[in-house]
Amino acid sequence: MTQPIIGIDLGTTNSLIAVFEEGAPRLLANALGHRLTPSVVSFDDGAVLVGEAARDRQTTHPKQTAAAFKRAMGTETTFALGPKSLRAEELSSLVLRKLKDDAEAALGQTIRDVVVSVPAYFNQGQRQATMAACAMADLNAVRLVNEPTAAALAYGLQDREGESQFLVFDLGGGTFDVTVLEHFDGVMEVKASSGDAFLGGEDFSEALAKTMADKIGTPWAKLGADIQQQLRLQADVAKRHLSGKDEYEARIKIDSTHHGLTLTRTDFETACAALIKRLHRPIERCFYDTGLDTDGLDRVILVGGATRMPMIRQMVARQFRRLPEMTIDPDHAVALGAAVQAALVAHDRALDDVVMTDVSPFSVGIETATRLKNGTSIHGFFQPIIERNTPLPASRQQIFSTMSDNQTNLRIDIYQGEAPKVSDNVHLGRFDINVPKGKAGQESMFVRVTYDPSGLIEVEATSISTGKQAGIVISDNVSNLTEADIAKKLKQMQAFKMHPREDEANVTFMARIRRLYEMAAGDDRHMLQDILMAFEAALEGQDPAEIARMRGDMGETLDRIDDYYVS
Ligand code: ADP
Ligand code: MG
């Protein structure tokens, strides 16, 4: 049996795995039998917990728990986890390792090759960090796929015939992506992608948390970090309730005082007005780049958990003058599409008639300088060579000349972005090329940028007079790490003991009891204490059937308390 390539949606909030089998993508369940694995990591007694148990420990053990680290991918930011301090890609690698374990258990085979989805708006640094996270998890990312493209693949596979222009609107926990595609008898072409890498459901929760602080009567900035965190978590719960009803009663405990807060949908929507405004810009950019307008669209597809908010659906309906579609669960579309992309990479016969082409989400170019009339020169200008939203693969070249007399060396600095000054764009790499001495402007060279569909960027300079070449490949090796660095990282990350699978349901169950205990009061607390004791006694007894039975029986009581206090 050949090893399948697995599709992974590595989300800010939740991650999912899917496999393509018998002509269709299918989600795989984790050890708890759930398809969504919270992208949360917690340290407990030297073992790493990933998923639901870790998420429940956010309230009870905030200092040992990290969440929403996808937002820090590609940065130096570290997250303190008890005695350790980890970067976003290291934390992501722990999530990936858990997903790998779960996929292997579900399929009964080892997994190495994966297709991982990333926000279309991720720059090269963020993409490299994602590749590095895979390598540290002993996974080989054969391809990164843009999340909205993946979602479109999942939808496109549903009805392969016909012609349509569609827009994918993906609002997740931390990022917003919008993509316009054309679909014609199985051929899908991305026309344009745009987005905001710092706008997602978490921002809506944060806005509501601040409203809650106002209602309590303490300015947000005056609250301690732990209270802020508690309010954020409570706001996240309130937000979900306000998707289904007009009013929600939140109960907050600050220092031992309980506050009951009535939150209305209007309160929430007022708090988010500025966020809603920010959604418009990427949409306008997409329309500008494609020359399309709302009337040219046939379908609008919603993806991402945050599109469950009524204010988002209203905004989309108003903006595009049509009802958005959610026929595939907005939580599932990206992972399903990643599995479809994996099958395309593997040349699955079932997809012989499906073709997908994507675009470069950013412009790629080099730094240039200009000489002024008085002889001085000014530096730091960006000259795009491949413009954003160019269909991939793409290869373009431009001619550049020397700036000074007798210059023998030309430095090529490569950037990605849309700003006119390179200092506002992302630096991708640099190299030098030698040129023969001559008068300023006499020596020139071609600079060629080649961008392939997997996100590999190659830059090559050729001196016109000598034919000599120099160049670099960006992102082919993972975030400039050598093979040895990767092997070392992999070893370091493997030294983290993952929590044993057999025990996961129990650990998750206990983490949940502890979280509820912190939240609850009075009789409920007594009941939770009793449940905890009885459950620990059952664990001592080491009879798996008895333990599972208790989890089932007591689960109902926990659900009731959960409903009352939090969700
Ligand atoms: P990501 O892809 O970034 O992991 P998801 O697509 O899983 O994100 O979406 C997570 C976001 O969706 C979170 O901010 C979460 O609070 C929000 N969300 C999930 N369900 C709902 C709901 N019913 N109402 C409002 N927001 C929701
Ligand atoms: Mg997502």
Coordinates of C-alpha atoms and ligand atoms in Angstrom, one line a residue:
M1 CA 0.0 0.0 0.0
T2 CA 1.4 3.4 -0.9
Q3 CA 1.6 6.0 1.7
P4 CA -1.1 8.6 1.2
I5 CA -0.3 12.3 1.2
I6 CA -2.4 13.8 4.0
G7 CA -4.1 17.2 3.8
I8 CA -3.6 19.4 6.9
D9 CA -5.4 22.6 7.8
L10 CA -3.1 24.1 10.4
G11 CA -5.4 26.7 11.8
T12 CA -4.9 29.5 14.3
T13 CA -7.8 28.1 16.4
N14 CA -8.4 24.6 15.2
S15 CA -6.5 22.1 13.0
L16 CA -7.8 19.3 10.9
I17 CA -6.5 16.4 8.9
A18 CA -8.0 14.8 5.8
V19 CA -7.2 12.1 3.3
F20 CA -8.3 11.6 -0.3
E21 CA -9.8 8.2 -0.9
E22 CA -11.8 6.7 -3.7
G23 CA -12.4 10.0 -5.4
A24 CA -13.3 12.1 -2.4
P25 CA -11.7 13.8 0.5
R26 CA -12.5 12.6 4.0
L27 CA -11.7 14.1 7.4
L28 CA -9.9 12.0 9.9
A29 CA -10.8 12.0 13.6
N30 CA -8.4 12.5 16.4
A31 CA -7.8 10.2 19.4
L32 CA -10.9 11.6 21.0
G33 CA -13.0 10.9 18.0
H34 CA -13.3 14.6 17.1
R35 CA -12.4 16.2 13.8
L36 CA -11.4 19.6 15.2
T37 CA -8.2 19.6 17.2
P38 CA -7.7 22.9 19.0
S39 CA -4.3 24.4 18.0
V40 CA -3.3 24.7 21.7
V41 CA -0.2 23.3 23.4
S42 CA 0.2 22.8 27.1
F43 CA 2.9 21.3 29.3
D44 CA 1.8 19.0 32.1
D45 CA 4.4 17.1 34.2
G46 CA 7.0 17.1 31.4
A47 CA 4.5 15.8 28.8
V48 CA 3.1 17.8 26.0
L49 CA -0.6 18.0 25.6
V50 CA -2.1 19.2 22.4
G51 CA -5.8 19.8 21.6
E52 CA -8.8 19.8 23.8
A53 CA -7.1 19.1 27.1
A54 CA -4.6 21.9 26.4
R55 CA -7.4 24.2 25.5
D56 CA -9.2 23.5 28.8
R57 CA -5.9 24.2 30.6
Q58 CA -5.9 27.7 29.2
T59 CA -8.0 28.9 32.2
T60 CA -6.5 26.6 34.8
H61 CA -2.8 26.7 33.8
P62 CA -2.4 29.8 31.6
K63 CA 1.4 29.9 32.2
Q64 CA 1.9 26.4 30.9
T65 CA -0.4 26.8 27.9
A66 CA 0.1 28.5 24.5
A67 CA -2.6 29.3 21.8
A68 CA -3.1 31.4 18.7
F69 CA 0.7 31.1 17.9
K70 CA 0.0 30.9 14.2
R71 CA -0.1 34.7 14.3
A72 CA 3.5 34.7 15.3
M73 CA 4.7 32.4 12.6
G74 CA 7.9 33.6 11.0
T75 CA 8.7 36.0 13.8
E76 CA 11.1 35.8 16.7
T77 CA 8.3 35.9 19.3
T78 CA 8.6 33.2 21.9
F79 CA 5.9 31.7 24.1
A80 CA 6.7 30.8 27.7
L81 CA 5.5 27.3 28.6
G82 CA 6.4 26.6 32.1
P83 CA 10.2 26.3 32.1
K84 CA 10.4 26.3 28.3
S85 CA 10.2 29.0 25.8
L86 CA 9.2 28.1 22.3
R87 CA 8.7 29.8 19.0
A88 CA 5.6 29.6 16.9
E89 CA 7.0 27.1 14.5
E90 CA 8.1 24.9 17.3
L91 CA 4.7 25.0 18.9
S92 CA 3.2 24.3 15.5
S93 CA 5.4 21.4 15.0
L94 CA 4.0 19.9 18.2
V95 CA 0.5 20.3 16.9
L96 CA 1.6 18.7 13.6
R97 CA 3.2 15.8 15.4
K98 CA -0.1 15.2 17.2
L99 CA -2.0 15.4 13.9
K100 CA 0.5 13.0 12.3
D101 CA 0.0 10.5 15.2
D102 CA -3.8 10.8 14.9
A103 CA -3.7 10.3 11.1
E104 CA -1.4 7.3 11.5
A105 CA -3.7 5.8 14.0
A106 CA -6.8 6.4 11.9
L107 CA -5.2 5.0 8.7
G108 CA -3.0 2.3 10.2
Q109 CA 0.0 3.5 8.2
T110 CA 2.9 5.9 8.7
I111 CA 2.6 9.3 7.2
R112 CA 5.4 11.5 5.9
D113 CA 4.2 13.5 3.0
V114 CA 1.7 16.3 3.6
V115 CA 0.0 19.2 2.0
V116 CA -0.4 22.0 4.5
S117 CA -2.7 25.0 4.0
V118 CA -1.6 28.5 4.8
P119 CA -3.4 31.9 4.5
A120 CA -3.0 33.2 1.0
Y121 CA -1.7 36.3 2.6
F122 CA 1.2 34.6 4.3
N123 CA 4.5 36.0 3.1
Q124 CA 7.6 33.9 2.3
G125 CA 8.9 34.1 5.9
Q126 CA 5.6 32.8 7.3
R127 CA 5.6 30.1 4.6
Q128 CA 9.1 29.1 5.5
A129 CA 8.2 28.9 9.1
T130 CA 5.3 26.6 8.3
M131 CA 7.7 24.3 6.2
A132 CA 10.2 24.4 9.1
A133 CA 7.4 23.3 11.5
C134 CA 6.7 20.3 9.3
A135 CA 10.3 19.3 9.2
M136 CA 10.5 19.5 13.0
A137 CA 7.5 17.2 13.1
D138 CA 9.3 14.8 10.8
L139 CA 6.8 15.6 8.0
N140 CA 7.7 16.5 4.5
A141 CA 5.5 19.3 3.2
V142 CA 5.3 18.5 -0.5
R143 CA 3.2 21.6 -1.1
L144 CA 1.7 24.5 0.7
V145 CA -1.7 25.4 -0.5
N146 CA -3.4 28.7 0.1
E147 CA -6.4 28.3 2.3
P148 CA -9.1 29.9 0.1
T149 CA -7.7 28.0 -2.8
A150 CA -8.1 24.8 -0.8
A151 CA -11.7 25.7 0.1
A152 CA -12.4 26.4 -3.6
L153 CA -11.0 23.0 -4.5
A154 CA -13.4 21.4 -2.0
Y155 CA -16.3 23.3 -3.5
G156 CA -15.2 22.9 -7.1
L157 CA -15.1 19.2 -6.7
Q158 CA -18.7 19.2 -5.6
D159 CA -20.0 20.3 -9.0
R160 CA -17.3 19.9 -11.6
E161 CA -19.3 20.9 -14.6
G162 CA -20.3 24.4 -15.7
E163 CA -18.7 27.8 -15.6
S164 CA -18.7 30.3 -12.7
Q165 CA -16.8 33.1 -11.1
F166 CA -16.7 32.7 -7.4
L167 CA -15.4 34.4 -4.4
V168 CA -14.2 32.6 -1.2
F169 CA -14.5 34.7 1.9
D170 CA -12.5 33.0 4.7
L171 CA -12.6 34.6 8.2
G172 CA -10.8 32.3 10.7
G173 CA -9.5 32.9 14.2
G174 CA -6.6 35.1 13.3
T175 CA -6.7 35.8 9.6
F176 CA -8.9 37.0 6.8
D177 CA -8.5 35.9 3.2
V178 CA -10.5 36.7 0.1
T179 CA -10.0 35.0 -3.2
V180 CA -11.7 35.3 -6.6
L181 CA -11.7 32.2 -8.8
E182 CA -13.0 31.1 -12.1
H183 CA -14.3 27.6 -12.5
F184 CA -14.8 26.1 -15.9
D185 CA -15.5 22.3 -16.3
G186 CA -13.0 21.2 -13.7
V187 CA -10.4 23.8 -14.4
M188 CA -10.1 26.2 -11.5
E189 CA -8.1 29.4 -11.8
V190 CA -7.4 31.7 -9.0
K191 CA -7.8 35.3 -10.3
A192 CA -6.7 37.2 -7.3
S193 CA -6.1 36.7 -3.6
S194 CA -5.9 39.3 -0.9
G195 CA -6.4 39.5 2.8
D196 CA -5.3 40.7 6.2
A197 CA -3.0 38.5 8.2
F198 CA -4.0 40.2 11.4
L199 CA -7.7 40.2 11.3
G200 CA -9.9 37.3 12.6
G201 CA -12.5 36.0 15.0
E202 CA -10.1 36.6 17.9
D203 CA -10.2 40.3 17.2
F204 CA -14.0 40.2 17.5
S205 CA -13.7 38.4 20.8
E206 CA -11.2 41.0 22.0
A207 CA -13.6 43.8 21.0
L208 CA -16.3 42.1 23.0
A209 CA -14.0 41.5 26.0
K210 CA -13.3 45.3 26.1
T211 CA -17.1 46.0 26.1
M212 CA -17.4 43.6 29.0
A213 CA -14.7 45.5 30.8
D214 CA -16.6 48.7 30.2
K215 CA -19.7 47.1 31.6
I216 CA -17.9 45.9 34.7
G217 CA -16.7 49.5 35.1
T218 CA -12.9 49.0 34.9
P219 CA -11.0 50.2 31.8
W220 CA -9.5 47.4 29.8
A221 CA -5.9 48.7 30.3
K222 CA -6.3 48.7 34.1
L223 CA -7.2 45.0 34.2
G224 CA -4.4 42.5 35.0
A225 CA -3.2 40.2 32.2
D226 CA -5.0 37.2 33.8
I227 CA -8.3 39.0 34.1
Q228 CA -8.0 40.1 30.5
Q229 CA -7.3 36.6 29.4
Q230 CA -10.4 35.4 31.4
L231 CA -12.5 38.0 29.7
R232 CA -11.2 37.0 26.3
L233 CA -12.2 33.4 26.9
Q234 CA -15.6 34.4 28.2
A235 CA -16.0 36.8 25.3
D236 CA -15.3 34.0 22.9
V237 CA -18.1 31.9 24.5
A238 CA -20.5 34.9 24.5
K239 CA -19.7 35.6 20.9
R240 CA -20.7 32.1 19.8
H241 CA -24.0 32.4 21.7
L242 CA -24.7 35.8 20.1
S243 CA -24.4 34.0 16.7
G244 CA -27.6 32.1 17.6
K245 CA -29.5 34.5 19.9
D246 CA -29.9 38.2 20.6
E247 CA -28.8 38.3 24.1
Y248 CA -26.4 36.4 26.4
E249 CA -25.9 36.5 30.1
A250 CA -22.1 36.2 30.9
R251 CA -21.0 35.3 34.4
I252 CA -17.5 36.5 35.3
K253 CA -15.6 36.0 38.6
I254 CA -13.1 38.7 39.4
D255 CA -11.2 38.2 42.6
S256 CA -14.1 36.4 44.4
T257 CA -16.8 38.7 43.1
H258 CA -19.3 37.4 40.6
H259 CA -20.5 39.7 37.9
G260 CA -23.5 39.0 35.7
L261 CA -23.3 40.9 32.4
T262 CA -26.1 41.1 29.9
L263 CA -24.6 41.3 26.4
T264 CA -26.8 42.0 23.4
R265 CA -26.0 41.3 19.8
T266 CA -26.2 45.1 19.2
D267 CA -23.6 45.7 21.9
F268 CA -21.4 43.2 20.1
E269 CA -21.9 44.6 16.7
T270 CA -21.3 48.2 17.8
A271 CA -18.0 47.1 19.3
C272 CA -17.0 45.5 16.0
A273 CA -17.8 48.3 13.6
A274 CA -14.2 49.2 13.0
L275 CA -13.3 45.5 12.3
I276 CA -16.1 45.2 9.8
K277 CA -14.8 48.2 8.0
R278 CA -11.4 46.6 7.7
L279 CA -12.9 43.6 5.8
H280 CA -13.6 45.9 2.9
R281 CA -10.1 46.7 1.8
P282 CA -8.9 43.3 0.7
I283 CA -12.2 42.8 -1.1
E284 CA -11.7 46.0 -3.1
R285 CA -8.1 45.0 -3.9
C286 CA -9.3 41.7 -5.3
F287 CA -11.9 43.4 -7.5
Y288 CA -9.4 45.9 -8.6
D289 CA -6.9 43.3 -9.6
T290 CA -9.4 41.1 -11.5
G291 CA -11.4 44.0 -13.0
L292 CA -14.5 42.2 -11.8
D293 CA -17.3 43.7 -9.8
T294 CA -20.0 42.2 -7.6
D295 CA -22.3 41.7 -10.6
G296 CA -19.7 39.5 -12.3
L297 CA -19.7 37.0 -9.4
D298 CA -21.9 33.9 -9.5
R299 CA -21.2 32.5 -6.1
V300 CA -19.9 33.6 -2.7
I301 CA -18.6 30.9 -0.4
L302 CA -18.1 31.4 3.3
V303 CA -15.3 29.6 5.1
G304 CA -13.9 29.8 8.6
G305 CA -15.6 29.6 12.0
A306 CA -16.0 33.4 12.3
T307 CA -18.3 33.6 9.3
R308 CA -21.0 32.1 11.6
M309 CA -21.4 35.6 13.0
P310 CA -24.7 37.1 11.6
M311 CA -23.0 40.5 11.2
I312 CA -20.5 38.9 8.8
R313 CA -23.2 37.2 6.7
Q314 CA -25.2 40.4 6.6
M315 CA -22.1 42.3 5.5
V316 CA -21.4 39.7 2.8
A317 CA -25.0 39.7 1.6
R318 CA -25.1 43.4 1.4
Q319 CA -21.7 43.8 -0.2
F320 CA -22.2 41.1 -2.9
R321 CA -26.0 41.4 -3.2
R322 CA -26.4 37.6 -3.0
L323 CA -26.8 35.0 -0.3
P324 CA -23.6 33.4 0.6
E325 CA -23.2 29.6 0.4
M326 CA -22.0 27.3 3.2
T327 CA -22.9 23.9 1.9
I328 CA -19.7 22.5 3.2
D329 CA -19.2 23.1 6.9
P330 CA -17.1 26.2 7.1
D331 CA -14.7 24.5 9.6
H332 CA -14.1 21.6 7.2
A333 CA -13.7 23.1 3.7
V334 CA -10.0 24.0 4.0
A335 CA -8.8 20.6 5.2
L336 CA -10.9 18.8 2.6
G337 CA -9.4 21.0 0.0
A338 CA -5.9 20.4 1.2
A339 CA -6.6 16.6 0.8
V340 CA -7.8 17.3 -2.8
Q341 CA -4.6 19.3 -3.4
A342 CA -2.6 16.3 -2.0
A343 CA -4.4 14.0 -4.5
L344 CA -3.5 16.4 -7.3
V345 CA 0.1 16.3 -6.3
A346 CA 0.0 12.5 -6.2
H347 CA -1.7 12.4 -9.6
D348 CA -4.7 10.6 -8.3
R349 CA -6.6 9.2 -11.3
A350 CA -10.0 10.3 -10.0
L351 CA -8.8 13.9 -10.5
D352 CA -7.6 13.6 -14.1
D353 CA -10.0 16.3 -15.3
V354 CA -9.2 18.7 -12.4
V355 CA -6.7 21.5 -12.9
M356 CA -6.0 24.2 -10.4
T357 CA -3.9 27.2 -11.0
D358 CA -3.0 29.8 -8.3
V359 CA -1.5 33.3 -8.3
S360 CA 1.3 34.9 -6.4
P361 CA -0.3 36.7 -3.5
F362 CA 2.5 39.4 -3.3
S363 CA 4.7 41.3 -5.7
V364 CA 8.3 40.1 -5.8
G365 CA 11.0 42.5 -6.9
I366 CA 14.4 44.0 -6.0
E367 CA 15.7 47.2 -4.4
T368 CA 16.8 50.0 -6.7
A369 CA 18.3 53.4 -6.4
T370 CA 18.0 56.6 -8.4
R371 CA 20.7 59.1 -9.1
L372 CA 19.6 62.7 -8.7
K373 CA 20.7 65.6 -10.9
N374 CA 23.1 66.9 -8.3
G375 CA 25.0 63.6 -8.4
T376 CA 23.8 62.1 -5.1
S377 CA 21.7 58.9 -5.1
I378 CA 18.8 57.8 -3.1
H379 CA 18.2 54.2 -2.2
G380 CA 15.6 51.9 -1.0
F381 CA 13.0 51.9 -3.8
F382 CA 11.1 48.8 -4.6
Q383 CA 11.0 47.6 -8.2
P384 CA 8.5 44.8 -8.7
I385 CA 9.4 42.1 -11.2
I386 CA 6.5 39.8 -10.7
E387 CA 3.4 41.7 -9.8
R388 CA 0.9 40.5 -7.2
N389 CA -1.8 38.2 -8.5
T390 CA 0.2 36.9 -11.5
P391 CA -0.8 33.4 -12.4
L392 CA 1.8 30.7 -11.4
P393 CA 4.1 29.5 -12.5
A394 CA 5.5 32.8 -13.7
S395 CA 8.9 34.0 -14.8
R396 CA 9.7 37.6 -15.7
Q397 CA 12.9 39.6 -16.2
Q398 CA 13.9 43.2 -16.2
I399 CA 17.1 45.1 -17.1
F400 CA 19.1 47.0 -14.4
S401 CA 22.3 49.0 -14.9
T402 CA 25.2 50.1 -12.7
M403 CA 24.9 53.3 -10.8
S404 CA 28.4 54.6 -10.4
D405 CA 31.6 54.7 -12.5
N406 CA 33.9 51.7 -12.1
Q407 CA 31.4 49.8 -10.1
T408 CA 32.5 46.1 -10.1
N409 CA 29.8 44.6 -7.9
L410 CA 26.1 44.7 -7.9
R411 CA 24.1 43.7 -4.9
I412 CA 20.6 42.2 -5.6
D413 CA 18.3 42.5 -2.6
I414 CA 15.0 40.7 -3.1
Y415 CA 11.8 41.9 -1.4
Q416 CA 8.1 40.9 -1.3
G417 CA 5.3 43.3 -0.8
E418 CA 3.3 46.2 -2.1
A419 CA 5.0 49.2 -0.5
P420 CA 7.1 51.7 -2.7
K421 CA 10.0 51.6 -0.2
V422 CA 11.7 48.3 0.5
S423 CA 11.9 49.0 4.2
D424 CA 8.1 48.4 4.4
N425 CA 8.3 45.1 2.5
V426 CA 9.6 41.7 3.5
H427 CA 13.3 41.0 2.7
L428 CA 13.6 37.6 1.1
G429 CA 17.3 37.3 0.4
R430 CA 20.3 38.9 -1.3
F431 CA 23.3 38.0 -3.6
D432 CA 26.1 39.8 -5.4
I433 CA 27.1 39.7 -9.0
N434 CA 30.4 40.9 -10.5
V435 CA 30.4 43.2 -13.5
P436 CA 33.4 44.6 -15.5
K437 CA 34.5 48.1 -14.7
G438 CA 32.9 50.8 -16.8
K439 CA 31.1 54.1 -16.8
A440 CA 27.9 54.4 -14.7
G441 CA 25.0 52.9 -16.5
Q442 CA 27.2 51.2 -19.1
E443 CA 27.0 47.7 -17.6
S444 CA 23.7 46.1 -17.3
M445 CA 22.1 42.8 -16.5
F446 CA 18.9 40.9 -16.6
V447 CA 17.3 40.0 -13.3
R448 CA 14.8 37.2 -13.7
V449 CA 12.4 36.1 -11.0
T450 CA 10.7 32.7 -11.3
Y451 CA 7.9 31.8 -9.1
D452 CA 6.6 28.2 -9.1
P453 CA 3.2 27.0 -7.8
S454 CA 4.6 25.5 -4.7
G455 CA 5.9 28.9 -3.6
L456 CA 9.5 28.4 -4.6
I457 CA 11.1 31.7 -5.8
E458 CA 14.3 31.7 -7.8
V459 CA 16.1 34.9 -8.6
E460 CA 18.9 35.0 -11.2
A461 CA 21.0 37.8 -12.5
T462 CA 22.9 37.6 -15.8
S463 CA 25.5 40.2 -16.8
I464 CA 24.8 41.2 -20.4
S465 CA 28.4 41.9 -21.3
T466 CA 30.0 38.8 -19.8
G467 CA 27.1 36.3 -19.6
K468 CA 28.1 35.5 -16.1
Q469 CA 25.3 34.5 -13.7
A470 CA 24.5 34.5 -10.1
G471 CA 21.4 33.8 -8.1
I472 CA 19.6 32.3 -5.3
V473 CA 16.6 30.1 -4.6
I474 CA 14.3 31.2 -1.8
S475 CA 12.4 28.8 0.4
D476 CA 13.6 25.6 -1.2
N477 CA 15.6 24.9 1.9
V478 CA 13.6 25.4 5.0
S479 CA 13.9 29.0 6.5
N480 CA 17.6 29.1 5.6
L481 CA 18.3 26.2 8.0
T482 CA 20.8 23.6 6.8
E483 CA 20.0 19.9 6.7
A484 CA 22.0 19.5 9.9
D485 CA 20.1 22.3 11.6
I486 CA 16.8 20.6 10.7
A487 CA 18.0 17.3 12.0
K488 CA 19.1 19.0 15.2
K489 CA 15.7 20.8 15.5
L490 CA 13.9 17.6 14.8
K491 CA 15.8 15.8 17.6
Q492 CA 15.2 18.7 20.0
M493 CA 11.5 18.7 19.3
Q494 CA 11.3 14.9 19.6
A495 CA 12.8 15.1 23.0
F496 CA 9.4 16.5 24.1
K497 CA 7.5 13.6 25.3
M498 CA 4.0 13.6 23.8
H499 CA 1.2 12.7 26.1
P500 CA 0.3 9.0 25.5
R501 CA -2.7 8.5 23.3
E502 CA -4.3 5.8 25.5
D503 CA -4.6 8.2 28.3
E504 CA -5.8 11.2 26.3
A505 CA -9.5 10.9 26.9
N506 CA -8.8 10.7 30.7
V507 CA -6.5 13.7 30.7
T508 CA -9.0 15.7 28.7
F509 CA -11.8 14.7 31.0
M510 CA -9.9 15.8 34.1
A511 CA -8.8 19.1 32.4
R512 CA -12.4 19.8 31.8
I513 CA -13.5 19.1 35.4
R514 CA -10.8 21.4 36.6
R515 CA -11.8 24.2 34.2
L516 CA -15.4 23.9 35.2
Y517 CA -14.5 23.8 38.9
E518 CA -12.7 27.2 38.5
M519 CA -15.8 28.6 36.9
A520 CA -18.5 27.2 39.0
A521 CA -19.8 28.0 42.5
G522 CA -21.7 26.4 45.4
D523 CA -23.3 23.1 44.9
D524 CA -21.9 22.6 41.4
R525 CA -18.5 22.9 42.8
H526 CA -19.2 20.1 45.3
M527 CA -20.6 18.0 42.6
L528 CA -17.5 18.6 40.5
Q529 CA -15.2 17.8 43.4
D530 CA -17.1 14.5 43.9
I531 CA -16.8 13.6 40.2
L532 CA -13.1 14.3 40.3
M533 CA -12.6 12.1 43.3
A534 CA -14.7 9.3 41.9
F535 CA -12.9 9.5 38.6
E536 CA -9.5 9.5 40.2
A537 CA -10.6 6.4 42.2
A538 CA -11.6 4.7 39.0
L539 CA -8.3 5.5 37.4
E540 CA -6.6 3.9 40.4
G541 CA -8.7 0.8 39.7
Q542 CA -7.1 0.6 36.2
D543 CA -10.1 -1.0 34.6
P544 CA -10.4 0.7 31.2
A545 CA -14.0 -0.4 30.7
E546 CA -15.1 1.0 34.1
I547 CA -13.2 4.2 33.5
A548 CA -14.8 4.7 30.1
R549 CA -18.2 4.0 31.6
M550 CA -17.6 6.7 34.2
R551 CA -16.6 9.2 31.6
G552 CA -19.8 8.6 29.8
D553 CA -22.0 8.7 32.8
M554 CA -20.5 11.8 34.3
G555 CA -20.1 13.5 31.0
E556 CA -23.8 14.5 31.1
T557 CA -23.4 16.3 34.4
L558 CA -20.4 18.1 33.0
D559 CA -22.4 19.1 29.9
R560 CA -25.1 20.6 32.1
I561 CA -22.6 22.6 34.1
D562 CA -20.8 23.7 30.9
D563 CA -24.1 24.9 29.4
Y564 CA -24.9 26.9 32.5
Y565 CA -21.6 28.6 33.0
V566 CA -19.9 28.8 29.8
S567 CA -21.1 27.5 26.5
Ligands
ADP1 P1 -8.7 29.1 12.1 O1 -8.8 28.6 10.7 O2 -8.0 30.4 12.2 O3 -8.2 28.0 13.0 P2 -11.5 28.7 12.4 O4 -12.0 28.7 11.0 O5 -11.5 27.4 13.1 O6 -10.1 29.4 12.5 O7 -12.4 29.8 13.1 C1 -12.1 30.1 14.4 C2 -12.8 31.3 14.8 O8 -14.2 31.2 14.6 C3 -12.6 31.7 16.3 O9 -12.3 33.0 16.4 C4 -14.0 31.3 16.9 O10 -14.3 32.1 18.0 C5 -14.9 31.6 15.7 N1 -16.2 30.9 15.8 C6 -16.4 29.6 15.8 N2 -17.7 29.3 15.9 C7 -18.3 30.5 16.0 C8 -19.7 30.9 16.1 N3 -20.7 30.0 16.2 N4 -20.0 32.2 16.2 C9 -19.0 33.2 16.1 N5 -17.7 32.8 16.0 C10 -17.4 31.5 15.9
MG2 MG -8.8 28.3 8.8

